[in-house]
Amino acid sequence: MALSPVTVGFSIFTAAPLIYLLYVAVWPFLASLPLRRKLRGLPGPPATSLLLGNVPSLIGAPIQQVLAKWAEQYGRVFKAIVLLDPEAITQMLKVERFEKLTKAYGNMEKLTLDTQPNMLTEPTGPYYRAIRKAVTPAFSTANLRAFFPTLVALTERVMGHLAASGSQVPQDMDRVAQRLTIDVIGRFAFDRDFDATGFGRNEALEAVSDLMTALQLMMNPLNRWFWWRKEARGLVAARRRYDVLVRRALEDLRDKPPAEHCLLSHLMTLIDPNTGKPLSPKRLRCETALFWIAGFETTAHAIGWTLMYIASNPEAEEALAAELDAAGLLAAPGRPAPRPLTWSDLGSLRYLNAAIQEGLRLMPPASGGTARVCPKDTVLAGHTIPKGAMVWVPLYAMQRSTRVWGPDAEKFRPERWLSGQASAAGSGADAAETDDVVKAAGALSARGWLPFSEGPRQLRGDVDWPCWSCGPRWRCCAADFRFKLADEMGGVEGAVADARQRITLKPGDKGLLIHVIPRAP
């Protein structure tokens, strides 16, 4: 008997969701079975779902805390496949040079309305190397030194606003840091003043913040798989708004080109090795969109989290103030206007640098870490990792691991970065010498310090920009103010518990509420 059109339509309507489910969940599960069998010898938490494995456990709670707990329970490598052994990570990133799992960064190709690979997701090749080579001069010592007075001036503009706001009402210092960072990016990359530190409504800040929030929601696989959900539609709206902003910025830059030292100047004059011509408008928009947001939340959160620890650690705040006072940089009742910070001060403020490194250790902004693909059967940390397996390095879990950092791994202790502490940091030693700050890459304990990943695929600005730019901003904060974490934050423990790992490690819904108290009225 022939089926009626209504019956056929109903059959297709009911079968489509099943076919789609097979495509997004069942087929990947079946395809992964051979690899799963090879990994049966690895320790690890039991799967909570037949199809999704441990994904429900990672979605239902702060993912960084779950992984930190598993790291203590299952060791330096566990399925599937989480690697926390510093030596094995160095082998993977620098010796074997595992390639990035680019599909894990797929959402970062959806910044504007054009879905397009960019420097973050482009495979290593002529185009990637050309982009990297082109933007590297922007982060040269000479260029950073030339930009330094602008950075200090922008920071002091924010300090003036905080001083006028009073100490009774706590400030969301994470949001304050975001305002400062968007203005620094505007001047450094675009040669434009975005005026976010005017503390009014700001289009650039809102557009970038909305896009980051929308991208973060896409970390939930359900939002990626089911495009009709509100969260997926929200990403389209955020991309559209950001696309308008990027296009308008590039039109303005074409009419009035940026100074040669600016990041966009290097991009706009780059020759695409694949075409022999300047970057196409689509390519230029996508690269501009990436660089606009790349240092935004990472730097802002690095400032906010470190400030939280200082605000809750009187001993550390006192040591930092003493260092600044000895250098003539601390505001005081008899010296309300200390001398300006200079470029040469950055290397001599050892405790300040140590505090920043310790803040990045405990709350790495890029806490999700990096995912790589094993190119061949490789032995890492005593386990054979099969070809094609994804290897995940979650930085939050590794940088809080007692196996790497000793029993005081969760304690904020800048002294571990001072000379004499490097070899003892993994054992939780208390003695400290203060004659130098240990360079992270050279200390045994610091081989587990990778707040922005490492290796040939690491963007130059990932470390240089956030770490370098935090120094002068931090000096202006700590020299002019004392800090107290607001009671409603529930202490450091409450703020850390509320933190959520999305694209970056960001504070909970309350932000980072901190009382800002001027040192010199």
Short mmCIF file of C-alpha atoms in Angstrom, two decimals:
data_model
loop_
_atom_site.label_atom_id
_atom_site.label_comp_id
_atom_site.label_asym_id
_atom_site.label_seq_id
_atom_site.Cartn_x
_atom_site.Cartn_y
_atom_site.Cartn_z
CA MET A 1 0.00 0.00 0.00
CA ALA A 2 1.36 3.43 -0.93
CA LEU A 3 2.18 5.84 1.87
CA SER A 4 0.39 9.17 1.93
CA PRO A 5 2.42 12.41 1.76
CA VAL A 6 1.45 13.09 5.38
CA THR A 7 2.78 9.72 6.50
CA VAL A 8 6.03 10.21 4.56
CA GLY A 9 6.48 13.68 6.02
CA PHE A 10 5.85 12.44 9.53
CA SER A 11 8.33 9.57 9.09
CA ILE A 12 11.06 11.96 7.89
CA PHE A 13 10.31 14.36 10.73
CA THR A 14 10.65 11.64 13.38
CA ALA A 15 13.71 10.02 11.78
CA ALA A 16 15.74 13.22 11.33
CA PRO A 17 16.60 13.69 15.05
CA LEU A 18 17.69 10.05 15.28
CA ILE A 19 19.91 10.40 12.22
CA TYR A 20 21.39 13.59 13.63
CA LEU A 21 22.06 11.90 16.99
CA LEU A 22 23.85 9.07 15.20
CA TYR A 23 25.99 11.65 13.39
CA VAL A 24 27.02 13.78 16.39
CA ALA A 25 27.31 11.14 19.12
CA VAL A 26 26.97 7.49 18.17
CA TRP A 27 29.28 7.46 15.15
CA PRO A 28 32.18 9.26 16.92
CA PHE A 29 31.77 6.79 19.81
CA LEU A 30 31.96 3.76 17.49
CA ALA A 31 34.91 5.23 15.60
CA SER A 32 36.81 5.75 18.88
CA LEU A 33 36.44 2.14 20.11
CA PRO A 34 39.77 0.87 18.68
CA LEU A 35 41.63 3.71 20.38
CA ARG A 36 39.73 3.18 23.63
CA ARG A 37 40.84 -0.45 23.69
CA LYS A 38 44.49 0.60 23.41
CA LEU A 39 44.08 2.89 26.42
CA ARG A 40 42.53 0.35 28.75
CA GLY A 41 45.75 0.07 30.75
CA LEU A 42 45.73 3.72 31.77
CA PRO A 43 44.35 4.63 35.20
CA GLY A 44 41.47 7.05 35.37
CA PRO A 45 37.96 7.77 36.60
CA PRO A 46 35.20 5.37 35.54
CA ALA A 47 33.02 6.54 32.67
CA THR A 48 29.68 7.99 33.72
CA SER A 49 28.08 7.66 30.28
CA LEU A 50 28.30 4.97 27.63
CA LEU A 51 28.40 7.43 24.73
CA LEU A 52 29.92 10.52 26.35
CA GLY A 53 32.38 8.90 28.76
CA ASN A 54 33.33 11.41 31.47
CA VAL A 55 31.90 14.46 29.70
CA PRO A 56 28.85 14.67 32.03
CA SER A 57 31.18 14.84 35.06
CA LEU A 58 33.14 17.68 33.47
CA ILE A 59 30.04 19.66 32.51
CA GLY A 60 28.19 19.25 35.80
CA ALA A 61 30.90 20.87 37.98
CA PRO A 62 33.75 23.38 37.54
CA ILE A 63 35.88 21.44 35.09
CA GLN A 64 39.21 22.74 36.40
CA GLN A 65 38.41 21.54 39.93
CA VAL A 66 37.30 18.10 38.74
CA LEU A 67 40.55 17.65 36.81
CA ALA A 68 42.63 18.85 39.76
CA LYS A 69 40.91 16.27 41.96
CA TRP A 70 41.51 13.50 39.43
CA ALA A 71 45.15 14.55 39.12
CA GLU A 72 45.69 13.95 42.83
CA GLN A 73 43.83 10.64 42.63
CA TYR A 74 45.19 9.10 39.42
CA GLY A 75 48.65 10.59 38.95
CA ARG A 76 50.52 12.40 36.20
CA VAL A 77 48.87 10.66 33.25
CA PHE A 78 45.39 9.19 33.11
CA LYS A 79 42.72 8.50 30.55
CA ALA A 80 41.59 9.90 28.33
CA ILE A 81 44.49 11.13 27.89
CA VAL A 82 45.35 13.77 30.50
CA LEU A 83 49.05 14.51 30.88
CA LEU A 84 50.43 16.29 33.96
CA ASP A 85 54.07 15.21 34.00
CA PRO A 86 56.33 18.23 33.29
CA GLU A 87 59.11 16.21 31.65
CA ALA A 88 56.65 14.35 29.43
CA ILE A 89 54.97 17.63 28.49
CA THR A 90 58.34 19.11 27.50
CA GLN A 91 58.98 16.00 25.41
CA MET A 92 55.58 16.30 23.72
CA LEU A 93 55.72 20.04 23.02
CA LYS A 94 59.40 20.68 22.30
CA VAL A 95 60.95 17.36 21.26
CA GLU A 96 58.23 15.35 19.52
CA ARG A 97 56.33 18.56 18.64
CA PHE A 98 52.84 17.14 18.67
CA GLU A 99 50.56 19.21 16.44
CA LYS A 100 47.64 21.09 17.95
CA LEU A 101 44.26 19.38 17.82
CA THR A 102 42.89 22.16 15.65
CA LYS A 103 39.29 20.95 15.77
CA ALA A 104 39.34 21.59 19.52
CA TYR A 105 39.77 25.27 18.68
CA GLY A 106 37.07 25.27 16.01
CA ASN A 107 34.92 27.85 17.78
CA MET A 108 37.77 30.35 17.51
CA GLU A 109 37.23 30.31 13.74
CA LYS A 110 33.76 31.74 14.33
CA LEU A 111 34.68 35.17 15.62
CA THR A 112 33.13 37.12 12.75
CA LEU A 113 30.42 36.15 10.28
CA ASP A 114 33.14 34.58 8.13
CA THR A 115 34.13 31.13 9.37
CA GLN A 116 37.81 31.08 8.54
CA PRO A 117 41.02 29.49 9.91
CA ASN A 118 43.31 31.95 11.64
CA MET A 119 46.73 31.92 13.24
CA LEU A 120 45.41 29.90 16.17
CA THR A 121 43.86 27.14 14.06
CA GLU A 122 45.91 27.24 10.86
CA PRO A 123 48.16 24.15 10.47
CA THR A 124 51.89 24.79 10.69
CA GLY A 125 52.96 25.83 7.21
CA PRO A 126 53.99 28.83 5.08
CA TYR A 127 50.95 30.91 6.02
CA TYR A 128 51.24 30.28 9.76
CA ARG A 129 54.96 31.04 9.73
CA ALA A 130 54.40 34.24 7.72
CA ILE A 131 51.80 35.52 10.20
CA ARG A 132 53.99 34.66 13.18
CA LYS A 133 57.03 36.33 11.61
CA ALA A 134 55.02 39.43 10.74
CA VAL A 135 53.62 40.07 14.23
CA THR A 136 56.77 39.19 16.20
CA PRO A 137 58.36 42.68 15.77
CA ALA A 138 55.40 44.21 17.59
CA PHE A 139 56.54 42.34 20.72
CA SER A 140 60.22 43.19 20.39
CA THR A 141 61.95 44.80 23.35
CA ALA A 142 62.43 48.05 21.44
CA ASN A 143 58.74 48.24 20.54
CA LEU A 144 57.53 47.39 24.04
CA ARG A 145 59.87 49.99 25.51
CA ALA A 146 58.54 52.64 23.13
CA PHE A 147 54.95 51.77 24.11
CA PHE A 148 55.71 51.69 27.83
CA PRO A 149 54.84 55.35 28.64
CA THR A 150 51.44 54.89 26.98
CA LEU A 151 50.78 51.80 29.09
CA VAL A 152 51.67 53.67 32.27
CA ALA A 153 49.49 56.65 31.30
CA LEU A 154 46.46 54.42 30.64
CA THR A 155 46.99 52.65 33.96
CA GLU A 156 47.20 55.93 35.86
CA ARG A 157 43.96 57.02 34.23
CA VAL A 158 42.26 53.98 35.77
CA MET A 159 43.91 54.64 39.13
CA GLY A 160 42.43 58.12 39.13
CA HIS A 161 38.95 56.68 38.66
CA LEU A 162 39.46 54.19 41.50
CA ALA A 163 40.70 56.92 43.83
CA ALA A 164 37.60 58.98 43.10
CA SER A 165 35.27 56.03 43.69
CA GLY A 166 36.12 55.67 47.39
CA SER A 167 36.80 52.56 49.43
CA GLN A 168 33.36 51.92 50.94
CA VAL A 169 31.84 50.28 47.87
CA PRO A 170 33.88 47.36 46.50
CA GLN A 171 34.93 47.43 42.87
CA ASP A 172 34.73 44.50 40.47
CA MET A 173 38.43 44.57 39.77
CA ASP A 174 38.16 41.96 37.06
CA ARG A 175 35.86 44.27 35.12
CA VAL A 176 38.11 47.25 35.84
CA ALA A 177 41.05 45.25 34.45
CA GLN A 178 39.01 44.43 31.35
CA ARG A 179 38.41 48.13 30.72
CA LEU A 180 42.10 48.87 31.04
CA THR A 181 43.07 45.95 28.83
CA ILE A 182 40.71 46.86 26.00
CA ASP A 183 42.22 50.37 25.94
CA VAL A 184 45.76 49.02 25.98
CA ILE A 185 44.93 46.73 23.05
CA GLY A 186 43.36 49.66 21.25
CA ARG A 187 46.51 51.75 21.49
CA PHE A 188 49.02 48.91 21.01
CA ALA A 189 47.30 47.06 18.17
CA PHE A 190 45.14 49.67 16.46
CA ASP A 191 46.73 53.02 17.33
CA ARG A 192 43.29 54.11 18.52
CA ASP A 193 41.79 55.20 21.85
CA PHE A 194 38.75 53.01 22.60
CA ASP A 195 38.07 55.03 25.79
CA ALA A 196 36.91 52.06 27.89
CA THR A 197 38.71 53.58 30.87
CA GLY A 198 36.30 56.50 30.70
CA PHE A 199 34.09 54.08 32.67
CA GLY A 200 31.01 54.81 30.59
CA ARG A 201 29.26 52.47 28.21
CA ASN A 202 31.78 51.23 25.66
CA GLU A 203 30.94 49.51 22.37
CA ALA A 204 34.28 47.73 21.93
CA LEU A 205 34.24 46.36 25.48
CA GLU A 206 30.64 45.18 25.22
CA ALA A 207 31.09 43.55 21.81
CA VAL A 208 34.24 41.67 22.83
CA SER A 209 32.74 40.63 26.20
CA ASP A 210 29.52 39.39 24.58
CA LEU A 211 31.45 37.38 22.01
CA MET A 212 33.67 35.77 24.66
CA THR A 213 30.60 34.83 26.71
CA ALA A 214 28.88 33.34 23.64
CA LEU A 215 32.00 31.36 22.71
CA GLN A 216 32.27 30.08 26.26
CA LEU A 217 28.72 28.73 26.12
CA MET A 218 29.72 26.75 23.04
CA MET A 219 32.09 24.69 25.19
CA ASN A 220 28.99 22.71 26.11
CA PRO A 221 28.70 20.11 23.31
CA LEU A 222 24.91 20.27 23.42
CA ASN A 223 25.05 23.90 22.36
CA ARG A 224 27.34 22.99 19.47
CA TRP A 225 25.33 20.01 18.34
CA PHE A 226 21.85 21.51 18.57
CA TRP A 227 22.06 24.75 16.59
CA TRP A 228 18.48 25.74 17.41
CA ARG A 229 19.24 26.28 21.11
CA LYS A 230 19.20 29.81 22.52
CA GLU A 231 22.93 29.68 23.24
CA ALA A 232 23.78 28.79 19.62
CA ARG A 233 21.59 31.61 18.33
CA GLY A 234 23.28 33.95 20.79
CA LEU A 235 26.66 33.16 19.24
CA VAL A 236 25.37 34.15 15.80
CA ALA A 237 24.16 37.50 17.17
CA ALA A 238 27.46 38.14 18.97
CA ARG A 239 29.45 37.29 15.84
CA ARG A 240 27.35 39.66 13.79
CA ARG A 241 27.93 42.51 16.23
CA TYR A 242 31.66 41.84 16.43
CA ASP A 243 31.87 41.55 12.65
CA VAL A 244 30.45 45.07 12.28
CA LEU A 245 32.99 46.37 14.81
CA VAL A 246 35.97 44.72 13.06
CA ARG A 247 34.90 45.88 9.59
CA ARG A 248 34.44 49.44 10.81
CA ALA A 249 37.83 49.42 12.55
CA LEU A 250 39.59 48.19 9.40
CA GLU A 251 37.87 50.83 7.26
CA ASP A 252 39.08 53.49 9.69
CA LEU A 253 42.61 52.08 9.57
CA ARG A 254 42.62 52.16 5.77
CA ASP A 255 41.59 55.81 5.83
CA LYS A 256 44.15 56.67 8.50
CA PRO A 257 46.86 53.95 8.67
CA PRO A 258 48.20 53.05 12.13
CA ALA A 259 51.74 53.87 13.21
CA GLU A 260 54.38 51.43 12.04
CA HIS A 261 54.95 50.00 15.52
CA CYS A 262 51.30 48.89 15.89
CA LEU A 263 50.28 45.27 15.47
CA LEU A 264 47.70 46.02 12.75
CA SER A 265 50.30 47.84 10.70
CA HIS A 266 52.23 44.57 10.43
CA LEU A 267 49.11 42.62 9.45
CA MET A 268 47.91 45.14 6.87
CA THR A 269 51.26 45.08 5.03
CA LEU A 270 51.76 41.30 5.20
CA ILE A 271 52.11 39.38 1.93
CA ASP A 272 50.21 36.07 1.89
CA PRO A 273 52.76 33.41 0.84
CA ASN A 274 50.00 31.39 -0.79
CA THR A 275 48.94 34.19 -3.16
CA GLY A 276 51.87 36.56 -3.30
CA LYS A 277 49.46 39.40 -2.53
CA PRO A 278 48.38 41.26 0.63
CA LEU A 279 45.98 39.38 2.87
CA SER A 280 42.49 39.15 1.41
CA PRO A 281 39.83 41.24 3.17
CA LYS A 282 38.36 38.04 4.64
CA ARG A 283 41.73 36.84 5.94
CA LEU A 284 42.56 40.25 7.36
CA ARG A 285 39.21 40.46 9.17
CA CYS A 286 39.67 37.03 10.72
CA GLU A 287 43.23 37.67 11.90
CA THR A 288 42.28 41.11 13.22
CA ALA A 289 39.32 39.58 15.07
CA LEU A 290 41.61 37.01 16.71
CA PHE A 291 44.29 39.44 17.82
CA TRP A 292 41.69 41.85 19.19
CA ILE A 293 40.44 39.29 21.69
CA ALA A 294 43.60 37.18 22.17
CA GLY A 295 45.08 39.27 24.97
CA PHE A 296 41.83 40.64 26.35
CA GLU A 297 40.50 38.24 28.99
CA THR A 298 43.83 36.50 29.60
CA THR A 299 45.52 39.70 30.72
CA ALA A 300 42.50 41.09 32.58
CA HIS A 301 41.95 37.89 34.54
CA ALA A 302 45.67 37.58 35.33
CA ILE A 303 45.53 41.03 36.95
CA GLY A 304 42.30 40.30 38.80
CA TRP A 305 43.25 36.90 40.21
CA THR A 306 46.66 38.07 41.42
CA LEU A 307 45.04 41.10 43.00
CA MET A 308 42.62 38.78 44.82
CA TYR A 309 45.51 36.86 46.38
CA ILE A 310 47.34 40.02 47.40
CA ALA A 311 44.12 41.42 48.91
CA SER A 312 43.82 38.28 51.04
CA ASN A 313 47.46 37.90 52.03
CA PRO A 314 48.71 40.70 54.33
CA GLU A 315 52.25 39.30 54.44
CA ALA A 316 52.54 39.33 50.65
CA GLU A 317 51.05 42.83 50.41
CA GLU A 318 53.49 44.09 53.04
CA ALA A 319 56.47 42.55 51.24
CA LEU A 320 55.34 44.08 47.95
CA ALA A 321 54.83 47.49 49.55
CA ALA A 322 58.30 47.34 51.13
CA GLU A 323 59.89 46.62 47.76
CA LEU A 324 58.05 49.50 46.10
CA ASP A 325 58.89 51.82 49.01
CA ALA A 326 62.59 50.99 48.76
CA ALA A 327 62.46 51.91 45.08
CA GLY A 328 60.69 55.21 45.78
CA LEU A 329 57.54 54.01 44.01
CA LEU A 330 55.13 53.73 46.96
CA ALA A 331 52.53 56.38 47.76
CA ALA A 332 52.46 57.36 51.43
CA PRO A 333 50.97 60.17 53.56
CA GLY A 334 54.22 62.10 53.28
CA ARG A 335 54.71 61.16 49.63
CA PRO A 336 51.32 61.11 47.89
CA ALA A 337 52.91 61.31 44.44
CA PRO A 338 55.83 58.85 44.18
CA ARG A 339 58.19 59.02 41.25
CA PRO A 340 56.94 57.62 37.92
CA LEU A 341 57.63 54.03 37.02
CA THR A 342 60.36 53.62 34.40
CA TRP A 343 61.19 50.81 32.02
CA SER A 344 64.33 49.93 33.99
CA ASP A 345 62.23 49.35 37.14
CA LEU A 346 60.55 46.26 35.69
CA GLY A 347 63.55 43.98 36.03
CA SER A 348 64.41 45.11 39.56
CA LEU A 349 60.97 44.61 41.15
CA ARG A 350 61.67 41.00 42.03
CA TYR A 351 58.89 40.41 44.52
CA LEU A 352 56.35 41.98 42.17
CA ASN A 353 57.45 39.65 39.37
CA ALA A 354 57.31 36.69 41.74
CA ALA A 355 53.77 37.60 42.82
CA ILE A 356 52.63 37.78 39.20
CA GLN A 357 54.19 34.40 38.41
CA GLU A 358 52.59 32.86 41.50
CA GLY A 359 49.18 34.30 40.57
CA LEU A 360 49.54 32.85 37.08
CA ARG A 361 50.44 29.50 38.59
CA LEU A 362 47.40 29.24 40.84
CA MET A 363 44.87 30.77 38.44
CA PRO A 364 46.24 30.42 34.90
CA PRO A 365 43.95 32.41 32.57
CA ALA A 366 44.33 29.77 29.83
CA SER A 367 43.40 27.12 32.40
CA GLY A 368 41.97 24.68 29.86
CA GLY A 369 45.49 24.18 28.59
CA THR A 370 46.27 22.67 25.23
CA ALA A 371 45.19 19.59 23.28
CA ARG A 372 47.61 17.85 20.92
CA VAL A 373 47.49 14.88 18.55
CA CYS A 374 49.97 12.04 18.96
CA PRO A 375 51.65 11.60 15.51
CA LYS A 376 52.99 8.10 16.24
CA ASP A 377 53.07 5.58 19.07
CA THR A 378 55.03 7.46 21.73
CA VAL A 379 56.06 6.65 25.30
CA LEU A 380 55.12 9.50 27.67
CA ALA A 381 55.54 9.23 31.45
CA GLY A 382 55.99 5.45 31.14
CA HIS A 383 52.83 4.86 29.09
CA THR A 384 52.59 4.14 25.37
CA ILE A 385 50.30 6.69 23.78
CA PRO A 386 48.92 5.35 20.49
CA LYS A 387 49.05 7.24 17.21
CA GLY A 388 46.05 9.50 16.69
CA ALA A 389 45.23 9.87 20.39
CA MET A 390 44.40 13.29 21.78
CA VAL A 391 46.66 14.35 24.65
CA TRP A 392 45.27 17.04 26.92
CA VAL A 393 47.39 19.20 29.25
CA PRO A 394 45.02 21.00 31.69
CA LEU A 395 47.15 23.77 33.16
CA TYR A 396 45.06 24.50 36.26
CA ALA A 397 45.33 20.89 37.42
CA MET A 398 49.06 20.64 36.71
CA GLN A 399 49.99 23.95 38.32
CA ARG A 400 48.17 22.99 41.54
CA SER A 401 49.41 19.41 41.63
CA THR A 402 51.14 18.42 44.87
CA ARG A 403 53.15 15.90 42.84
CA VAL A 404 54.72 18.78 40.93
CA TRP A 405 54.70 21.63 43.46
CA GLY A 406 54.76 19.92 46.84
CA PRO A 407 52.29 19.88 49.75
CA ASP A 408 51.82 23.68 49.70
CA ALA A 409 50.78 23.65 46.04
CA GLU A 410 47.52 25.53 46.69
CA LYS A 411 49.13 28.21 48.82
CA PHE A 412 49.93 31.65 47.40
CA ARG A 413 53.62 31.97 48.15
CA PRO A 414 55.59 34.29 45.86
CA GLU A 415 58.76 33.36 47.75
CA ARG A 416 58.87 30.04 45.87
CA TRP A 417 60.00 32.03 42.82
CA LEU A 418 62.92 33.71 44.57
CA SER A 419 66.48 32.46 44.36
CA GLY A 420 67.12 29.42 46.53
CA GLN A 421 63.50 28.37 46.30
CA ALA A 422 63.47 26.94 42.80
CA SER A 423 64.94 23.59 43.70
CA ALA A 424 62.95 23.44 46.92
CA ALA A 425 59.58 24.60 45.61
CA GLY A 426 58.48 21.07 44.89
CA SER A 427 59.10 20.09 48.49
CA GLY A 428 57.25 23.01 50.06
CA ALA A 429 60.35 24.49 51.70
CA ASP A 430 59.84 27.67 53.74
CA ALA A 431 63.27 29.28 53.61
CA ALA A 432 63.69 32.07 51.06
CA GLU A 433 66.52 34.08 49.64
CA THR A 434 65.62 37.32 47.92
CA ASP A 435 68.50 38.12 45.59
CA ASP A 436 66.88 37.15 42.29
CA VAL A 437 63.74 35.90 40.58
CA VAL A 438 64.06 32.49 38.97
CA LYS A 439 63.22 32.32 35.29
CA ALA A 440 60.39 29.86 34.87
CA ALA A 441 61.93 27.85 32.04
CA GLY A 442 65.19 27.32 33.92
CA ALA A 443 63.98 26.04 37.30
CA LEU A 444 63.24 22.38 37.99
CA SER A 445 60.01 23.15 39.83
CA ALA A 446 58.95 25.66 37.20
CA ARG A 447 58.88 23.11 34.43
CA GLY A 448 55.30 22.66 35.55
CA TRP A 449 54.59 26.38 35.02
CA LEU A 450 53.02 26.83 31.58
CA PRO A 451 50.22 29.37 32.06
CA PHE A 452 49.97 29.99 28.30
CA SER A 453 51.24 26.63 27.00
CA GLU A 454 54.63 26.24 25.33
CA GLY A 455 56.39 25.06 22.21
CA PRO A 456 56.62 26.12 18.57
CA ARG A 457 52.86 26.77 18.27
CA GLN A 458 52.82 29.17 21.20
CA LEU A 459 51.88 32.67 20.08
CA ARG A 460 54.63 35.14 20.89
CA GLY A 461 52.25 37.50 22.64
CA ASP A 462 50.68 34.76 24.78
CA VAL A 463 53.39 35.14 27.42
CA ASP A 464 55.20 38.35 26.54
CA TRP A 465 52.08 40.50 26.41
CA PRO A 466 50.16 39.42 29.55
CA CYS A 467 53.25 39.03 31.75
CA TRP A 468 55.01 42.19 30.56
CA SER A 469 51.91 44.38 30.64
CA CYS A 470 50.85 43.18 34.11
CA GLY A 471 54.01 44.59 35.68
CA PRO A 472 53.39 48.33 35.27
CA ARG A 473 49.65 47.94 35.86
CA TRP A 474 50.35 46.05 39.03
CA ARG A 475 52.90 48.56 40.25
CA CYS A 476 50.39 51.40 39.84
CA CYS A 477 47.73 49.42 41.72
CA ALA A 478 49.94 48.25 44.57
CA ALA A 479 51.84 51.54 44.90
CA ASP A 480 48.73 53.72 45.18
CA PHE A 481 46.31 51.42 47.01
CA ARG A 482 45.82 48.76 49.62
CA PHE A 483 43.22 46.08 48.95
CA LYS A 484 40.66 44.07 50.88
CA LEU A 485 38.60 41.27 49.39
CA ALA A 486 34.90 42.02 49.94
CA ASP A 487 33.16 39.87 52.54
CA GLU A 488 30.55 38.73 50.04
CA MET A 489 33.24 36.91 48.06
CA GLY A 490 33.57 34.31 50.81
CA GLY A 491 37.34 34.67 50.98
CA VAL A 492 39.79 33.26 48.46
CA GLU A 493 38.16 29.84 48.86
CA GLY A 494 34.79 31.21 47.83
CA ALA A 495 36.16 33.11 44.83
CA VAL A 496 38.16 30.08 43.64
CA ALA A 497 35.13 27.81 44.07
CA ASP A 498 33.00 30.19 41.98
CA ALA A 499 35.57 30.40 39.17
CA ARG A 500 34.58 28.84 35.89
CA GLN A 501 36.82 27.52 33.15
CA ARG A 502 35.38 28.57 29.85
CA ILE A 503 37.76 29.77 27.18
CA THR A 504 39.59 31.47 30.05
CA LEU A 505 39.45 31.02 33.82
CA LYS A 506 37.03 33.74 34.83
CA PRO A 507 35.37 34.77 38.10
CA GLY A 508 31.83 33.74 38.98
CA ASP A 509 28.73 35.88 38.59
CA LYS A 510 29.79 38.27 41.36
CA GLY A 511 33.06 39.12 39.64
CA LEU A 512 36.01 39.97 41.90
CA LEU A 513 34.71 42.46 44.46
CA ILE A 514 37.58 44.22 46.20
CA HIS A 515 37.74 47.33 48.38
CA VAL A 516 40.33 49.75 47.00
CA ILE A 517 41.86 51.86 49.78
CA PRO A 518 44.17 54.78 48.84
CA ARG A 519 47.53 54.71 50.63
CA ALA A 520 47.72 58.51 50.61
CA PRO A 521 44.38 60.33 51.12
#
